[in-house]
Amino acid sequence: MSPPKHVDLLALAAALAVFLLGGFSLLGYAVGAAVWLAQRGIQALASRRAKAELAAGNRQRAMGMIAATTLGRVWLMATAVLLVGLAEREAGLASAVLLAALFTISFAAQGLAHLLAGQPEGQGIA
């Protein structure tokens, strides 16, 4: 069994409760959530286009597209944290912590899904 495909989005929803109950900056949450959803959209678009390029036999173009969008998504998140941090220091920190947690959860879920997808049927991790 693999982890949920959208576990990071579940964590994003749960983080709203943490922000509300903890009294953390809602501006930081809003910016972090908006940027996370935007980068997820970019990732989905790039993945679809890369699959189409691979199906057409353009491996270099597909890998270049994935590499460029991965770097672009990181820059998008870093720029948003910087800008909100310049506007309101606590919001910048809250946004940075939220994005770091979401990235860690997403990265771990993708790695676990990849590891579990490579196992033959009926053979789990012992």
mmCIF file of N, CA, C and O in Angstrom, residues 10-51:
data_model
loop_
_atom_site.group_PDB
_atom_site.id
_atom_site.type_symbol
_atom_site.label_atom_id
_atom_site.label_comp_id
_atom_site.label_asym_id
_atom_site.label_seq_id
_atom_site.Cartn_x
_atom_site.Cartn_y
_atom_site.Cartn_z
ATOM 1 N N LEU A 10 -3.372 17.317 2.379
ATOM 2 C CA LEU A 10 -4.006 17.017 3.664
ATOM 3 C C LEU A 10 -3.273 17.733 4.799
ATOM 4 O O LEU A 10 -3.898 18.279 5.715
ATOM 5 N N ALA A 11 -1.949 17.747 4.722
ATOM 6 C CA ALA A 11 -1.150 18.448 5.733
ATOM 7 C C ALA A 11 -1.388 19.956 5.668
ATOM 8 O O ALA A 11 -1.423 20.631 6.702
ATOM 9 N N LEU A 12 -1.576 20.481 4.470
ATOM 10 C CA LEU A 12 -1.864 21.907 4.317
ATOM 11 C C LEU A 12 -3.188 22.263 4.982
ATOM 12 O O LEU A 12 -3.289 23.277 5.685
ATOM 13 N N ALA A 13 -4.185 21.419 4.803
ATOM 14 C CA ALA A 13 -5.484 21.652 5.449
ATOM 15 C C ALA A 13 -5.360 21.551 6.974
ATOM 16 O O ALA A 13 -5.931 22.365 7.707
ATOM 17 N N ALA A 14 -4.608 20.568 7.455
ATOM 18 C CA ALA A 14 -4.415 20.412 8.898
ATOM 19 C C ALA A 14 -3.621 21.585 9.472
ATOM 20 O O ALA A 14 -3.839 21.990 10.627
ATOM 21 N N ALA A 15 -2.729 22.146 8.672
ATOM 22 C CA ALA A 15 -1.926 23.275 9.145
ATOM 23 C C ALA A 15 -2.781 24.501 9.423
ATOM 24 O O ALA A 15 -2.432 25.313 10.287
ATOM 25 N N LEU A 16 -3.894 24.629 8.714
ATOM 26 C CA LEU A 16 -4.776 25.768 8.979
ATOM 27 C C LEU A 16 -5.271 25.738 10.421
ATOM 28 O O LEU A 16 -5.278 26.767 11.106
ATOM 29 N N ALA A 17 -5.642 24.551 10.890
ATOM 30 C CA ALA A 17 -6.086 24.418 12.284
ATOM 31 C C ALA A 17 -4.948 24.771 13.248
ATOM 32 O O ALA A 17 -5.180 25.454 14.254
ATOM 33 N N VAL A 18 -3.753 24.347 12.941
ATOM 34 C CA VAL A 18 -2.600 24.655 13.794
ATOM 35 C C VAL A 18 -2.359 26.160 13.827
ATOM 36 O O VAL A 18 -2.103 26.738 14.890
ATOM 37 N N PHE A 19 -2.455 26.808 12.666
ATOM 38 C CA PHE A 19 -2.245 28.255 12.605
ATOM 39 C C PHE A 19 -3.319 29.000 13.389
ATOM 40 O O PHE A 19 -3.024 29.965 14.086
ATOM 41 N N LEU A 20 -4.572 28.551 13.268
ATOM 42 C CA LEU A 20 -5.666 29.213 13.975
ATOM 43 C C LEU A 20 -5.561 29.022 15.485
ATOM 44 O O LEU A 20 -5.687 29.975 16.254
ATOM 45 N N LEU A 21 -5.315 27.785 15.909
ATOM 46 C CA LEU A 21 -5.236 27.491 17.335
ATOM 47 C C LEU A 21 -3.962 28.046 17.974
ATOM 48 O O LEU A 21 -3.965 28.431 19.142
ATOM 49 N N GLY A 22 -2.878 28.060 17.211
ATOM 50 C CA GLY A 22 -1.602 28.526 17.751
ATOM 51 C C GLY A 22 -1.423 30.031 17.706
ATOM 52 O O GLY A 22 -0.450 30.557 18.247
ATOM 53 N N GLY A 23 -2.321 30.715 17.033
ATOM 54 C CA GLY A 23 -2.205 32.165 16.938
ATOM 55 C C GLY A 23 -1.083 32.624 16.025
ATOM 56 O O GLY A 23 -0.559 33.729 16.181
ATOM 57 N N PHE A 24 -0.709 31.787 15.062
ATOM 58 C CA PHE A 24 0.355 32.154 14.126
ATOM 59 C C PHE A 24 -0.200 33.069 13.044
ATOM 60 O O PHE A 24 -1.415 33.194 12.857
ATOM 61 N N SER A 25 0.683 33.676 12.291
ATOM 62 C CA SER A 25 0.301 34.647 11.269
ATOM 63 C C SER A 25 -0.519 33.992 10.153
ATOM 64 O O SER A 25 -0.037 33.096 9.471
ATOM 65 N N LEU A 26 -1.749 34.475 9.983
ATOM 66 C CA LEU A 26 -2.587 33.955 8.906
ATOM 67 C C LEU A 26 -2.134 34.468 7.546
ATOM 68 O O LEU A 26 -2.379 33.815 6.536
ATOM 69 N N LEU A 27 -1.454 35.606 7.519
ATOM 70 C CA LEU A 27 -0.859 36.081 6.274
ATOM 71 C C LEU A 27 0.212 35.098 5.807
ATOM 72 O O LEU A 27 0.281 34.761 4.629
ATOM 73 N N GLY A 28 1.012 34.624 6.752
ATOM 74 C CA GLY A 28 2.032 33.624 6.420
ATOM 75 C C GLY A 28 1.418 32.349 5.892
ATOM 76 O O GLY A 28 1.903 31.757 4.931
ATOM 77 N N TYR A 29 0.316 31.926 6.512
ATOM 78 C CA TYR A 29 -0.378 30.727 6.036
ATOM 79 C C TYR A 29 -0.938 30.953 4.635
ATOM 80 O O TYR A 29 -0.791 30.107 3.759
ATOM 81 N N ALA A 30 -1.582 32.100 4.428
ATOM 82 C CA ALA A 30 -2.207 32.380 3.131
ATOM 83 C C ALA A 30 -1.170 32.406 2.016
ATOM 84 O O ALA A 30 -1.375 31.818 0.947
ATOM 85 N N VAL A 31 -0.059 33.062 2.263
ATOM 86 C CA VAL A 31 0.997 33.134 1.250
ATOM 87 C C VAL A 31 1.597 31.750 1.019
ATOM 88 O O VAL A 31 1.776 31.312 -0.130
ATOM 89 N N GLY A 32 1.891 31.041 2.105
ATOM 90 C CA GLY A 32 2.448 29.693 1.966
ATOM 91 C C GLY A 32 1.507 28.757 1.223
ATOM 92 O O GLY A 32 1.931 28.009 0.337
ATOM 93 N N ALA A 33 0.235 28.804 1.563
ATOM 94 C CA ALA A 33 -0.747 27.939 0.902
ATOM 95 C C ALA A 33 -0.887 28.292 -0.571
ATOM 96 O O ALA A 33 -0.931 27.402 -1.432
ATOM 97 N N ALA A 34 -0.958 29.582 -0.885
ATOM 98 C CA ALA A 34 -1.104 30.009 -2.278
ATOM 99 C C ALA A 34 0.100 29.581 -3.112
ATOM 100 O O ALA A 34 -0.050 29.064 -4.232
ATOM 101 N N VAL A 35 1.285 29.786 -2.566
ATOM 102 C CA VAL A 35 2.496 29.412 -3.300
ATOM 103 C C VAL A 35 2.592 27.895 -3.442
ATOM 104 O O VAL A 35 2.985 27.388 -4.491
ATOM 105 N N TRP A 36 2.217 27.162 -2.399
ATOM 106 C CA TRP A 36 2.279 25.708 -2.475
ATOM 107 C C TRP A 36 1.324 25.184 -3.551
ATOM 108 O O TRP A 36 1.683 24.329 -4.346
ATOM 109 N N LEU A 37 0.112 25.712 -3.578
ATOM 110 C CA LEU A 37 -0.855 25.274 -4.583
ATOM 111 C C LEU A 37 -0.411 25.664 -5.992
ATOM 112 O O LEU A 37 -0.590 24.887 -6.938
ATOM 113 N N ALA A 38 0.193 26.847 -6.126
ATOM 114 C CA ALA A 38 0.697 27.273 -7.437
ATOM 115 C C ALA A 38 1.819 26.357 -7.916
ATOM 116 O O ALA A 38 1.823 25.909 -9.068
ATOM 117 N N GLN A 39 2.747 26.044 -7.022
ATOM 118 C CA GLN A 39 3.853 25.180 -7.449
ATOM 119 C C GLN A 39 3.376 23.762 -7.724
ATOM 120 O O GLN A 39 3.917 23.079 -8.573
ATOM 121 N N ARG A 40 2.339 23.306 -7.011
ATOM 122 C CA ARG A 40 1.758 21.984 -7.298
ATOM 123 C C ARG A 40 1.129 21.965 -8.692
ATOM 124 O O ARG A 40 1.218 20.982 -9.413
ATOM 125 N N GLY A 41 0.473 23.062 -9.064
ATOM 126 C CA GLY A 41 -0.102 23.168 -10.405
ATOM 127 C C GLY A 41 0.973 23.140 -11.476
ATOM 128 O O GLY A 41 0.833 22.464 -12.506
ATOM 129 N N ILE A 42 2.056 23.868 -11.243
ATOM 130 C CA ILE A 42 3.181 23.866 -12.184
ATOM 131 C C ILE A 42 3.769 22.473 -12.299
ATOM 132 O O ILE A 42 4.088 21.996 -13.393
ATOM 133 N N GLN A 43 3.902 21.786 -11.167
ATOM 134 C CA GLN A 43 4.450 20.428 -11.160
ATOM 135 C C GLN A 43 3.559 19.479 -11.960
ATOM 136 O O GLN A 43 4.060 18.671 -12.745
ATOM 137 N N ALA A 44 2.252 19.576 -11.784
ATOM 138 C CA ALA A 44 1.332 18.703 -12.505
ATOM 139 C C ALA A 44 1.396 18.962 -14.013
ATOM 140 O O ALA A 44 1.422 18.020 -14.812
ATOM 141 N N LEU A 45 1.440 20.232 -14.387
ATOM 142 C CA LEU A 45 1.533 20.589 -15.800
ATOM 143 C C LEU A 45 2.831 20.074 -16.413
ATOM 144 O O LEU A 45 2.837 19.498 -17.505
ATOM 145 N N ALA A 46 3.934 20.281 -15.708
ATOM 146 C CA ALA A 46 5.234 19.827 -16.211
ATOM 147 C C ALA A 46 5.288 18.311 -16.317
ATOM 148 O O ALA A 46 5.852 17.773 -17.273
ATOM 149 N N SER A 47 4.686 17.623 -15.373
ATOM 150 C CA SER A 47 4.677 16.162 -15.404
ATOM 151 C C SER A 47 3.900 15.647 -16.617
ATOM 152 O O SER A 47 4.347 14.723 -17.298
ATOM 153 N N ARG A 48 2.751 16.264 -16.883
ATOM 154 C CA ARG A 48 1.965 15.858 -18.055
ATOM 155 C C ARG A 48 2.717 16.103 -19.351
ATOM 156 O O ARG A 48 2.742 15.267 -20.238
ATOM 157 N N ARG A 49 3.343 17.282 -19.441
ATOM 158 C CA ARG A 49 4.086 17.598 -20.668
ATOM 159 C C ARG A 49 5.304 16.700 -20.829
ATOM 160 O O ARG A 49 5.649 16.295 -21.931
ATOM 161 N N ALA A 50 5.960 16.367 -19.709
ATOM 162 C CA ALA A 50 7.129 15.484 -19.777
ATOM 163 C C ALA A 50 6.722 14.089 -20.226
ATOM 164 O O ALA A 50 7.422 13.453 -21.020
ATOM 165 N N LYS A 51 5.579 13.602 -19.738
ATOM 166 C CA LYS A 51 5.099 12.290 -20.177
ATOM 167 C C LYS A 51 4.799 12.287 -21.666
ATOM 168 O O LYS A 51 5.091 11.312 -22.362
#
